Amino acid sequence: MPGKLQAPPLTTHDGAPVEVRRSARRRRTVAAFWENGTAVVAIPAHFSRAQEADWVHRMLEKLRTQGEKRSSGAGRRPSSDAALAAHAAQLSATYLGGRSVPTSVRWVSNQNSRWGSATPADGSIRLSDKLRPMPQWVIDYVLLHELAHLLVAGHNAAFWKLLEAYPETERAKAFLEGVSFATSRGLPAGEAELAL
């Protein structure tokens, strides 16, 4: 139609294309991620155009900030046991008021049925090296889970209350359940992660 202006294509601050995906299955959560050089923002289908614009702006800012942290070396995955212990101390300070102080935190290769374990009696934490290729927010959840076990041994209400402050708890639990389900069906770990 003559005279009708079209909005320019949406791009990130550095010019990468942006795709907004509306999903009827998504009720309240919003996610942003990179896919083949495109910033994808997934939103609930019921969002108004104003809500969409607000959330797209917020999530693109989050992706930008994450990219800056990665390029500056901040947020780098803790690969050594010493780095993992330092990261555990940071998570404890951020989410548990620094109350959980492990005596050791290390990666192990002999945990085939657990993502992590803690021994409150001696203050040690072990994370399965099967977590290494997983997203950092999943590793952080497992590490926080084990840090919380140093304060509360069981999975009672007091234990789960400790994990409420971490915003990715439910998402990480669902991710790990999906990986466990897929691998129990015979999918290799890499394919299991892609199946989620």
Short mmCIF file of N, CA and C in Angstrom, two decimals:
data_model
loop_
_atom_site.label_atom_id
_atom_site.label_comp_id
_atom_site.label_asym_id
_atom_site.label_seq_id
_atom_site.Cartn_x
_atom_site.Cartn_y
_atom_site.Cartn_z
N MET A 1 0.83 -1.18 0.00
CA MET A 1 0.00 0.00 0.00
C MET A 1 0.88 1.24 0.00
N PRO A 2 0.60 2.17 -0.90
CA PRO A 2 1.40 3.38 -0.90
C PRO A 2 1.18 4.19 0.36
N GLY A 3 2.24 4.81 0.83
CA GLY A 3 2.15 5.67 1.99
C GLY A 3 2.26 4.96 3.32
N LYS A 4 2.23 3.62 3.34
CA LYS A 4 2.33 2.89 4.61
C LYS A 4 3.80 2.65 4.92
N LEU A 5 4.23 3.10 6.08
CA LEU A 5 5.62 2.92 6.49
C LEU A 5 5.80 1.59 7.19
N GLN A 6 6.86 0.90 6.87
CA GLN A 6 7.17 -0.34 7.56
C GLN A 6 8.28 -0.08 8.56
N ALA A 7 8.16 -0.72 9.71
CA ALA A 7 9.20 -0.58 10.73
C ALA A 7 10.48 -1.23 10.22
N PRO A 8 11.63 -0.62 10.52
CA PRO A 8 12.89 -1.25 10.11
C PRO A 8 13.05 -2.58 10.85
N PRO A 9 13.80 -3.51 10.25
CA PRO A 9 14.00 -4.79 10.92
C PRO A 9 14.69 -4.58 12.27
N LEU A 10 14.30 -5.38 13.24
CA LEU A 10 14.85 -5.28 14.59
C LEU A 10 16.25 -5.86 14.62
N THR A 11 17.19 -5.11 15.24
CA THR A 11 18.57 -5.58 15.36
C THR A 11 19.08 -5.31 16.77
N THR A 12 20.17 -6.00 17.12
CA THR A 12 20.83 -5.76 18.39
C THR A 12 21.64 -4.47 18.29
N HIS A 13 22.26 -4.07 19.39
CA HIS A 13 23.06 -2.84 19.41
C HIS A 13 24.21 -2.88 18.41
N ASP A 14 24.68 -4.10 18.09
CA ASP A 14 25.79 -4.19 17.15
C ASP A 14 25.35 -4.69 15.76
N GLY A 15 24.04 -4.64 15.49
CA GLY A 15 23.54 -4.91 14.15
C GLY A 15 23.11 -6.33 13.84
N ALA A 16 23.18 -7.25 14.80
CA ALA A 16 22.75 -8.63 14.55
C ALA A 16 21.22 -8.68 14.46
N PRO A 17 20.69 -9.56 13.61
CA PRO A 17 19.23 -9.65 13.49
C PRO A 17 18.59 -10.18 14.77
N VAL A 18 17.34 -9.77 15.00
CA VAL A 18 16.59 -10.21 16.18
C VAL A 18 15.31 -10.88 15.70
N GLU A 19 15.00 -12.02 16.28
CA GLU A 19 13.75 -12.72 15.99
C GLU A 19 12.96 -12.83 17.29
N VAL A 20 11.70 -12.42 17.26
CA VAL A 20 10.81 -12.57 18.42
C VAL A 20 9.93 -13.78 18.15
N ARG A 21 9.97 -14.74 19.07
CA ARG A 21 9.14 -15.94 18.93
C ARG A 21 8.06 -15.94 20.00
N ARG A 22 6.82 -15.93 19.56
CA ARG A 22 5.69 -16.02 20.48
C ARG A 22 5.30 -17.49 20.61
N SER A 23 5.02 -17.92 21.84
CA SER A 23 4.65 -19.31 22.07
C SER A 23 3.43 -19.39 22.97
N ALA A 24 2.43 -20.15 22.53
CA ALA A 24 1.24 -20.37 23.36
C ALA A 24 1.57 -21.24 24.56
N ARG A 25 2.62 -22.04 24.47
CA ARG A 25 3.01 -22.92 25.58
C ARG A 25 3.72 -22.14 26.69
N ARG A 26 4.29 -21.03 26.33
CA ARG A 26 5.00 -20.18 27.29
C ARG A 26 3.97 -19.30 27.99
N ARG A 27 3.91 -19.35 29.32
CA ARG A 27 2.90 -18.60 30.06
C ARG A 27 3.44 -17.31 30.68
N ARG A 28 4.55 -17.41 31.41
CA ARG A 28 5.07 -16.24 32.12
C ARG A 28 6.53 -15.97 31.84
N THR A 29 7.25 -16.97 31.38
CA THR A 29 8.69 -16.81 31.25
C THR A 29 9.08 -16.21 29.91
N VAL A 30 10.20 -15.51 29.93
CA VAL A 30 10.78 -14.92 28.73
C VAL A 30 12.23 -15.41 28.67
N ALA A 31 12.69 -15.74 27.49
CA ALA A 31 14.06 -16.23 27.34
C ALA A 31 14.71 -15.53 26.15
N ALA A 32 16.03 -15.43 26.20
CA ALA A 32 16.80 -14.88 25.08
C ALA A 32 18.04 -15.73 24.89
N PHE A 33 18.37 -15.99 23.63
CA PHE A 33 19.54 -16.81 23.32
C PHE A 33 19.98 -16.52 21.89
N TRP A 34 21.18 -16.98 21.57
CA TRP A 34 21.72 -16.82 20.23
C TRP A 34 21.47 -18.10 19.45
N GLU A 35 21.07 -17.95 18.18
CA GLU A 35 20.85 -19.10 17.31
C GLU A 35 21.31 -18.73 15.91
N ASN A 36 22.40 -19.33 15.47
CA ASN A 36 22.94 -19.07 14.13
C ASN A 36 23.13 -17.59 13.84
N GLY A 37 23.67 -16.85 14.80
CA GLY A 37 23.95 -15.45 14.61
C GLY A 37 22.77 -14.51 14.79
N THR A 38 21.62 -15.07 15.16
CA THR A 38 20.42 -14.28 15.39
C THR A 38 20.09 -14.29 16.88
N ALA A 39 19.77 -13.12 17.43
CA ALA A 39 19.32 -13.03 18.82
C ALA A 39 17.83 -13.40 18.83
N VAL A 40 17.49 -14.46 19.55
CA VAL A 40 16.10 -14.92 19.62
C VAL A 40 15.55 -14.56 20.99
N VAL A 41 14.39 -13.90 21.00
CA VAL A 41 13.70 -13.58 22.25
C VAL A 41 12.38 -14.34 22.22
N ALA A 42 12.20 -15.26 23.16
CA ALA A 42 10.99 -16.08 23.23
C ALA A 42 10.07 -15.52 24.31
N ILE A 43 8.83 -15.21 23.92
CA ILE A 43 7.87 -14.58 24.83
C ILE A 43 6.55 -15.34 24.79
N PRO A 44 5.71 -15.18 25.81
CA PRO A 44 4.37 -15.77 25.76
C PRO A 44 3.54 -15.14 24.64
N ALA A 45 2.70 -15.94 23.99
CA ALA A 45 1.89 -15.46 22.87
C ALA A 45 0.92 -14.36 23.29
N HIS A 46 0.50 -14.37 24.56
CA HIS A 46 -0.52 -13.41 25.01
C HIS A 46 0.04 -12.01 25.31
N PHE A 47 1.34 -11.81 25.22
CA PHE A 47 1.90 -10.49 25.51
C PHE A 47 1.37 -9.45 24.52
N SER A 48 1.10 -8.25 25.03
CA SER A 48 0.71 -7.13 24.17
C SER A 48 1.95 -6.65 23.42
N ARG A 49 1.75 -5.78 22.44
CA ARG A 49 2.89 -5.23 21.69
C ARG A 49 3.79 -4.40 22.62
N ALA A 50 3.18 -3.71 23.59
CA ALA A 50 3.97 -2.92 24.55
C ALA A 50 4.81 -3.85 25.43
N GLN A 51 4.20 -4.95 25.91
CA GLN A 51 4.96 -5.90 26.72
C GLN A 51 6.08 -6.52 25.88
N GLU A 52 5.78 -6.85 24.64
CA GLU A 52 6.80 -7.41 23.75
C GLU A 52 7.97 -6.44 23.62
N ALA A 53 7.67 -5.18 23.32
CA ALA A 53 8.74 -4.19 23.14
C ALA A 53 9.58 -4.05 24.41
N ASP A 54 8.91 -4.01 25.57
CA ASP A 54 9.61 -3.89 26.84
C ASP A 54 10.53 -5.08 27.08
N TRP A 55 9.99 -6.29 26.91
CA TRP A 55 10.78 -7.48 27.19
C TRP A 55 11.89 -7.70 26.16
N VAL A 56 11.63 -7.39 24.92
CA VAL A 56 12.69 -7.52 23.91
C VAL A 56 13.84 -6.60 24.28
N HIS A 57 13.53 -5.35 24.65
CA HIS A 57 14.58 -4.41 25.06
C HIS A 57 15.37 -4.97 26.25
N ARG A 58 14.66 -5.45 27.27
CA ARG A 58 15.33 -5.99 28.47
C ARG A 58 16.24 -7.18 28.13
N MET A 59 15.70 -8.11 27.33
CA MET A 59 16.45 -9.33 27.04
C MET A 59 17.64 -9.07 26.11
N LEU A 60 17.50 -8.13 25.19
CA LEU A 60 18.64 -7.79 24.34
C LEU A 60 19.74 -7.15 25.19
N GLU A 61 19.35 -6.36 26.17
CA GLU A 61 20.34 -5.77 27.08
C GLU A 61 21.04 -6.87 27.88
N LYS A 62 20.27 -7.87 28.30
CA LYS A 62 20.85 -9.00 29.05
C LYS A 62 21.85 -9.76 28.17
N LEU A 63 21.49 -10.02 26.91
CA LEU A 63 22.42 -10.70 26.00
C LEU A 63 23.68 -9.86 25.80
N ARG A 64 23.51 -8.56 25.66
CA ARG A 64 24.67 -7.68 25.47
C ARG A 64 25.59 -7.75 26.68
N THR A 65 25.01 -7.67 27.88
CA THR A 65 25.80 -7.73 29.11
C THR A 65 26.53 -9.06 29.24
N GLN A 66 25.82 -10.15 28.92
CA GLN A 66 26.46 -11.48 28.98
C GLN A 66 27.62 -11.56 28.00
N GLY A 67 27.44 -10.99 26.80
CA GLY A 67 28.50 -10.99 25.81
C GLY A 67 29.72 -10.21 26.27
N GLU A 68 29.49 -9.07 26.94
CA GLU A 68 30.60 -8.28 27.47
C GLU A 68 31.34 -9.03 28.56
N LYS A 69 30.59 -9.74 29.43
CA LYS A 69 31.23 -10.51 30.49
C LYS A 69 32.11 -11.61 29.90
N ARG A 70 31.58 -12.29 28.87
CA ARG A 70 32.35 -13.37 28.25
C ARG A 70 33.62 -12.82 27.61
N SER A 71 33.50 -11.70 26.89
CA SER A 71 34.67 -11.17 26.20
C SER A 71 35.70 -10.61 27.16
N SER A 72 35.27 -10.18 28.35
CA SER A 72 36.23 -9.66 29.32
C SER A 72 36.81 -10.75 30.21
N GLY A 73 36.30 -11.98 30.03
CA GLY A 73 36.79 -13.09 30.85
C GLY A 73 35.94 -13.30 32.09
N ALA A 74 35.04 -12.36 32.43
CA ALA A 74 34.16 -12.54 33.58
C ALA A 74 33.14 -13.61 33.22
N GLY A 75 32.71 -14.36 34.20
CA GLY A 75 31.72 -15.38 33.96
C GLY A 75 32.28 -16.60 33.26
N ARG A 76 33.60 -16.69 33.15
CA ARG A 76 34.23 -17.85 32.53
C ARG A 76 33.94 -19.09 33.36
N ARG A 77 33.73 -20.21 32.69
CA ARG A 77 33.44 -21.46 33.39
C ARG A 77 34.60 -21.86 34.30
N PRO A 78 34.28 -22.25 35.53
CA PRO A 78 35.35 -22.71 36.43
C PRO A 78 35.82 -24.10 36.00
N SER A 79 37.01 -24.19 35.41
CA SER A 79 37.47 -25.48 34.90
C SER A 79 38.30 -26.26 35.92
N SER A 80 39.07 -25.57 36.74
CA SER A 80 39.88 -26.27 37.73
C SER A 80 39.11 -26.38 39.05
N ASP A 81 39.57 -27.25 39.91
CA ASP A 81 38.95 -27.38 41.23
C ASP A 81 39.08 -26.08 42.02
N ALA A 82 40.22 -25.40 41.88
CA ALA A 82 40.41 -24.14 42.60
C ALA A 82 39.43 -23.08 42.10
N ALA A 83 39.23 -23.01 40.78
CA ALA A 83 38.28 -22.06 40.22
C ALA A 83 36.86 -22.41 40.65
N LEU A 84 36.55 -23.71 40.71
CA LEU A 84 35.23 -24.15 41.14
C LEU A 84 34.99 -23.78 42.60
N ALA A 85 36.00 -23.93 43.45
CA ALA A 85 35.87 -23.56 44.87
C ALA A 85 35.68 -22.05 45.01
N ALA A 86 36.39 -21.27 44.21
CA ALA A 86 36.24 -19.81 44.26
C ALA A 86 34.84 -19.41 43.79
N HIS A 87 34.35 -20.09 42.77
CA HIS A 87 33.01 -19.82 42.26
C HIS A 87 31.95 -20.20 43.31
N ALA A 88 32.18 -21.31 44.01
CA ALA A 88 31.26 -21.72 45.08
C ALA A 88 31.19 -20.66 46.17
N ALA A 89 32.33 -20.09 46.53
CA ALA A 89 32.36 -19.04 47.55
C ALA A 89 31.57 -17.82 47.08
N GLN A 90 31.70 -17.49 45.80
CA GLN A 90 30.96 -16.35 45.24
C GLN A 90 29.45 -16.63 45.27
N LEU A 91 29.03 -17.84 44.87
CA LEU A 91 27.61 -18.20 44.89
C LEU A 91 27.06 -18.20 46.31
N SER A 92 27.85 -18.72 47.26
CA SER A 92 27.43 -18.73 48.65
C SER A 92 27.21 -17.30 49.16
N ALA A 93 28.14 -16.41 48.81
CA ALA A 93 28.02 -15.01 49.24
C ALA A 93 26.80 -14.35 48.62
N THR A 94 26.55 -14.63 47.35
CA THR A 94 25.45 -13.99 46.62
C THR A 94 24.09 -14.50 47.06
N TYR A 95 23.94 -15.82 47.21
CA TYR A 95 22.62 -16.40 47.41
C TYR A 95 22.37 -16.98 48.81
N LEU A 96 23.43 -17.25 49.55
CA LEU A 96 23.26 -17.88 50.86
C LEU A 96 23.86 -17.04 51.98
N GLY A 97 24.11 -15.79 51.72
CA GLY A 97 24.67 -14.89 52.73
C GLY A 97 26.05 -15.31 53.22
N GLY A 98 26.76 -16.11 52.41
CA GLY A 98 28.10 -16.57 52.78
C GLY A 98 28.12 -17.61 53.88
N ARG A 99 26.96 -18.14 54.23
CA ARG A 99 26.88 -19.08 55.36
C ARG A 99 27.39 -20.48 55.03
N SER A 100 27.37 -20.85 53.75
CA SER A 100 27.85 -22.18 53.36
C SER A 100 29.31 -22.06 52.96
N VAL A 101 30.17 -22.70 53.74
CA VAL A 101 31.62 -22.59 53.51
C VAL A 101 32.20 -24.00 53.39
N PRO A 102 32.30 -24.51 52.16
CA PRO A 102 32.83 -25.86 51.98
C PRO A 102 34.33 -25.93 52.25
N THR A 103 34.79 -27.10 52.71
CA THR A 103 36.22 -27.30 52.91
C THR A 103 36.90 -27.67 51.60
N SER A 104 36.14 -28.29 50.68
CA SER A 104 36.68 -28.59 49.35
C SER A 104 35.53 -28.67 48.35
N VAL A 105 35.83 -28.26 47.13
CA VAL A 105 34.87 -28.34 46.02
C VAL A 105 35.67 -28.84 44.83
N ARG A 106 35.20 -29.94 44.22
CA ARG A 106 35.99 -30.48 43.11
C ARG A 106 35.11 -31.19 42.09
N TRP A 107 35.64 -31.27 40.87
CA TRP A 107 35.03 -32.05 39.81
C TRP A 107 35.41 -33.51 40.00
N VAL A 108 34.48 -34.43 39.76
CA VAL A 108 34.79 -35.86 39.85
C VAL A 108 34.22 -36.59 38.63
N SER A 109 34.84 -37.70 38.30
CA SER A 109 34.39 -38.47 37.13
C SER A 109 33.68 -39.77 37.51
N ASN A 110 33.52 -40.02 38.81
CA ASN A 110 32.94 -41.29 39.24
C ASN A 110 31.47 -41.19 39.69
N GLN A 111 30.80 -40.09 39.38
CA GLN A 111 29.38 -39.96 39.73
C GLN A 111 28.56 -40.18 38.48
N ASN A 112 27.98 -41.37 38.38
CA ASN A 112 27.21 -41.71 37.18
C ASN A 112 25.72 -41.52 37.36
N SER A 113 25.24 -41.48 38.60
CA SER A 113 23.80 -41.33 38.81
C SER A 113 23.44 -40.04 39.54
N ARG A 114 24.42 -39.19 39.82
CA ARG A 114 24.17 -37.91 40.50
C ARG A 114 24.89 -36.80 39.77
N TRP A 115 24.30 -35.61 39.84
CA TRP A 115 24.95 -34.43 39.28
C TRP A 115 25.96 -33.86 40.27
N GLY A 116 25.71 -34.05 41.55
CA GLY A 116 26.61 -33.54 42.57
C GLY A 116 26.31 -34.21 43.89
N SER A 117 27.22 -34.04 44.84
CA SER A 117 27.00 -34.57 46.18
C SER A 117 27.76 -33.71 47.18
N ALA A 118 27.24 -33.73 48.41
CA ALA A 118 27.87 -32.97 49.50
C ALA A 118 27.93 -33.86 50.72
N THR A 119 28.98 -33.71 51.50
CA THR A 119 29.11 -34.41 52.77
C THR A 119 29.20 -33.35 53.86
N PRO A 120 28.04 -33.07 54.52
CA PRO A 120 28.05 -32.03 55.55
C PRO A 120 29.04 -32.28 56.68
N ALA A 121 29.30 -33.56 57.00
CA ALA A 121 30.20 -33.88 58.10
C ALA A 121 31.61 -33.33 57.89
N ASP A 122 32.09 -33.39 56.65
CA ASP A 122 33.44 -32.86 56.41
C ASP A 122 33.44 -31.62 55.51
N GLY A 123 32.26 -31.17 55.07
CA GLY A 123 32.16 -29.93 54.29
C GLY A 123 32.61 -30.04 52.85
N SER A 124 32.65 -31.26 52.31
CA SER A 124 33.13 -31.42 50.93
C SER A 124 31.97 -31.46 49.93
N ILE A 125 32.25 -30.95 48.74
CA ILE A 125 31.28 -30.95 47.64
C ILE A 125 31.98 -31.52 46.41
N ARG A 126 31.25 -32.37 45.69
CA ARG A 126 31.75 -32.95 44.46
C ARG A 126 30.71 -32.74 43.36
N LEU A 127 31.16 -32.28 42.18
CA LEU A 127 30.28 -32.12 41.03
C LEU A 127 30.70 -33.09 39.94
N SER A 128 29.72 -33.74 39.32
CA SER A 128 30.00 -34.66 38.23
C SER A 128 30.57 -33.90 37.04
N ASP A 129 31.62 -34.45 36.43
CA ASP A 129 32.18 -33.78 35.27
C ASP A 129 31.25 -33.85 34.06
N LYS A 130 30.14 -34.60 34.18
CA LYS A 130 29.13 -34.60 33.12
C LYS A 130 28.43 -33.24 33.02
N LEU A 131 28.57 -32.41 34.05
CA LEU A 131 27.98 -31.06 34.03
C LEU A 131 28.79 -30.08 33.19
N ARG A 132 30.05 -30.37 32.96
CA ARG A 132 30.96 -29.40 32.32
C ARG A 132 30.43 -28.79 31.02
N PRO A 133 29.83 -29.58 30.10
CA PRO A 133 29.35 -28.95 28.86
C PRO A 133 28.00 -28.24 28.99
N MET A 134 27.38 -28.34 30.15
CA MET A 134 26.04 -27.76 30.33
C MET A 134 26.11 -26.25 30.54
N PRO A 135 24.99 -25.56 30.36
CA PRO A 135 24.99 -24.10 30.57
C PRO A 135 25.44 -23.74 31.99
N GLN A 136 26.09 -22.58 32.11
CA GLN A 136 26.61 -22.17 33.41
C GLN A 136 25.52 -22.05 34.46
N TRP A 137 24.31 -21.61 34.08
CA TRP A 137 23.23 -21.47 35.05
C TRP A 137 22.80 -22.82 35.62
N VAL A 138 23.01 -23.91 34.87
CA VAL A 138 22.71 -25.25 35.37
C VAL A 138 23.80 -25.67 36.36
N ILE A 139 25.05 -25.45 36.00
CA ILE A 139 26.16 -25.77 36.90
C ILE A 139 26.00 -24.99 38.21
N ASP A 140 25.65 -23.71 38.09
CA ASP A 140 25.47 -22.88 39.28
C ASP A 140 24.36 -23.43 40.17
N TYR A 141 23.26 -23.90 39.56
CA TYR A 141 22.18 -24.47 40.36
C TYR A 141 22.66 -25.71 41.13
N VAL A 142 23.37 -26.61 40.45
CA VAL A 142 23.84 -27.83 41.13
C VAL A 142 24.81 -27.45 42.25
N LEU A 143 25.69 -26.52 41.99
CA LEU A 143 26.63 -26.08 43.01
C LEU A 143 25.91 -25.45 44.20
N LEU A 144 24.92 -24.61 43.93
CA LEU A 144 24.13 -24.02 45.01
C LEU A 144 23.35 -25.08 45.78
N HIS A 145 22.82 -26.06 45.05
CA HIS A 145 22.09 -27.17 45.68
C HIS A 145 22.99 -27.87 46.71
N GLU A 146 24.23 -28.14 46.30
CA GLU A 146 25.16 -28.82 47.21
C GLU A 146 25.61 -27.88 48.34
N LEU A 147 25.79 -26.62 48.05
CA LEU A 147 26.12 -25.66 49.11
C LEU A 147 24.99 -25.60 50.14
N ALA A 148 23.74 -25.64 49.68
CA ALA A 148 22.60 -25.62 50.59
C ALA A 148 22.58 -26.88 51.46
N HIS A 149 23.04 -28.01 50.90
CA HIS A 149 23.09 -29.25 51.69
C HIS A 149 24.10 -29.16 52.84
N LEU A 150 25.07 -28.30 52.74
CA LEU A 150 26.00 -28.14 53.86
C LEU A 150 25.31 -27.43 55.02
N LEU A 151 24.19 -26.73 54.72
CA LEU A 151 23.42 -26.05 55.76
C LEU A 151 22.22 -26.87 56.22
N VAL A 152 21.57 -27.56 55.30
CA VAL A 152 20.40 -28.41 55.60
C VAL A 152 20.60 -29.72 54.86
N ALA A 153 20.69 -30.82 55.59
CA ALA A 153 21.03 -32.11 54.99
C ALA A 153 19.95 -32.66 54.05
N GLY A 154 18.69 -32.57 54.43
CA GLY A 154 17.62 -33.18 53.64
C GLY A 154 17.01 -32.23 52.63
N HIS A 155 15.99 -32.73 51.93
CA HIS A 155 15.25 -31.92 50.96
C HIS A 155 13.92 -31.47 51.54
N ASN A 156 13.98 -30.83 52.70
CA ASN A 156 12.75 -30.36 53.35
C ASN A 156 12.46 -28.91 52.96
N ALA A 157 11.43 -28.35 53.54
CA ALA A 157 11.03 -26.97 53.21
C ALA A 157 12.15 -25.97 53.48
N ALA A 158 12.89 -26.17 54.57
CA ALA A 158 13.99 -25.26 54.90
C ALA A 158 15.08 -25.30 53.82
N PHE A 159 15.33 -26.50 53.30
CA PHE A 159 16.33 -26.64 52.23
C PHE A 159 15.89 -25.87 50.98
N TRP A 160 14.66 -26.09 50.52
CA TRP A 160 14.19 -25.45 49.29
C TRP A 160 14.07 -23.94 49.47
N LYS A 161 13.81 -23.50 50.69
CA LYS A 161 13.74 -22.06 50.97
C LYS A 161 15.09 -21.40 50.66
N LEU A 162 16.18 -22.12 50.95
CA LEU A 162 17.52 -21.59 50.68
C LEU A 162 17.75 -21.33 49.19
N LEU A 163 17.11 -22.13 48.33
CA LEU A 163 17.35 -22.01 46.89
C LEU A 163 16.40 -21.04 46.20
N GLU A 164 15.45 -20.47 46.94
CA GLU A 164 14.48 -19.55 46.34
C GLU A 164 15.13 -18.30 45.75
N ALA A 165 16.24 -17.87 46.31
CA ALA A 165 16.87 -16.64 45.84
C ALA A 165 17.49 -16.79 44.45
N TYR A 166 17.85 -18.03 44.08
CA TYR A 166 18.48 -18.24 42.78
C TYR A 166 17.39 -18.27 41.70
N PRO A 167 17.41 -17.33 40.75
CA PRO A 167 16.31 -17.21 39.80
C PRO A 167 16.17 -18.35 38.80
N GLU A 168 17.19 -19.16 38.64
CA GLU A 168 17.16 -20.24 37.64
C GLU A 168 16.87 -21.61 38.24
N THR A 169 16.45 -21.68 39.51
CA THR A 169 16.26 -22.98 40.16
C THR A 169 15.29 -23.87 39.40
N GLU A 170 14.09 -23.41 39.13
CA GLU A 170 13.09 -24.26 38.47
C GLU A 170 13.51 -24.61 37.05
N ARG A 171 14.07 -23.65 36.35
CA ARG A 171 14.52 -23.89 34.98
C ARG A 171 15.64 -24.93 34.94
N ALA A 172 16.59 -24.82 35.87
CA ALA A 172 17.71 -25.77 35.91
C ALA A 172 17.23 -27.17 36.29
N LYS A 173 16.30 -27.25 37.25
CA LYS A 173 15.76 -28.56 37.63
C LYS A 173 15.09 -29.21 36.42
N ALA A 174 14.32 -28.44 35.67
CA ALA A 174 13.65 -28.97 34.48
C ALA A 174 14.67 -29.40 33.43
N PHE A 175 15.71 -28.61 33.25
CA PHE A 175 16.76 -28.94 32.28
C PHE A 175 17.40 -30.28 32.64
N LEU A 176 17.78 -30.44 33.90
CA LEU A 176 18.44 -31.67 34.33
C LEU A 176 17.51 -32.87 34.24
N GLU A 177 16.23 -32.68 34.54
CA GLU A 177 15.26 -33.77 34.40
C GLU A 177 15.14 -34.18 32.94
N GLY A 178 15.15 -33.19 32.04
CA GLY A 178 15.09 -33.49 30.61
C GLY A 178 16.31 -34.25 30.13
N VAL A 179 17.49 -33.83 30.57
CA VAL A 179 18.72 -34.54 30.19
C VAL A 179 18.68 -35.97 30.72
N SER A 180 18.28 -36.14 31.98
CA SER A 180 18.20 -37.47 32.57
C SER A 180 17.22 -38.36 31.81
N PHE A 181 16.06 -37.79 31.47
CA PHE A 181 15.05 -38.55 30.73
C PHE A 181 15.59 -38.98 29.37
N ALA A 182 16.20 -38.04 28.65
CA ALA A 182 16.70 -38.34 27.32
C ALA A 182 17.82 -39.37 27.36
N THR A 183 18.75 -39.22 28.29
CA THR A 183 19.86 -40.17 28.36
C THR A 183 19.38 -41.55 28.81
N SER A 184 18.32 -41.60 29.62
CA SER A 184 17.78 -42.90 30.04
C SER A 184 17.12 -43.62 28.86
N ARG A 185 16.81 -42.86 27.80
CA ARG A 185 16.22 -43.44 26.59
C ARG A 185 17.30 -43.78 25.56
N GLY A 186 18.55 -43.64 25.95
CA GLY A 186 19.64 -44.05 25.07
C GLY A 186 20.23 -42.97 24.19
N LEU A 187 19.77 -41.73 24.32
CA LEU A 187 20.38 -40.65 23.55
C LEU A 187 21.73 -40.29 24.14
N PRO A 188 22.76 -40.09 23.33
CA PRO A 188 24.03 -39.61 23.88
C PRO A 188 23.83 -38.23 24.51
N ALA A 189 24.69 -37.87 25.44
CA ALA A 189 24.53 -36.62 26.18
C ALA A 189 24.37 -35.42 25.27
N GLY A 190 25.17 -35.31 24.21
CA GLY A 190 25.07 -34.16 23.31
C GLY A 190 23.70 -34.08 22.66
N GLU A 191 23.19 -35.22 22.19
CA GLU A 191 21.87 -35.23 21.57
C GLU A 191 20.80 -34.97 22.60
N ALA A 192 21.00 -35.47 23.84
CA ALA A 192 20.01 -35.24 24.89
C ALA A 192 19.86 -33.76 25.16
N GLU A 193 20.97 -33.03 25.15
CA GLU A 193 20.89 -31.59 25.41
C GLU A 193 20.17 -30.89 24.27
N LEU A 194 20.40 -31.34 23.03
CA LEU A 194 19.72 -30.71 21.89
C LEU A 194 18.24 -31.03 21.88
N ALA A 195 17.85 -32.15 22.50
CA ALA A 195 16.45 -32.56 22.49
C ALA A 195 15.60 -31.72 23.41
N LEU A 196 16.21 -30.95 24.29
CA LEU A 196 15.43 -30.17 25.25
C LEU A 196 14.79 -28.98 24.62
#
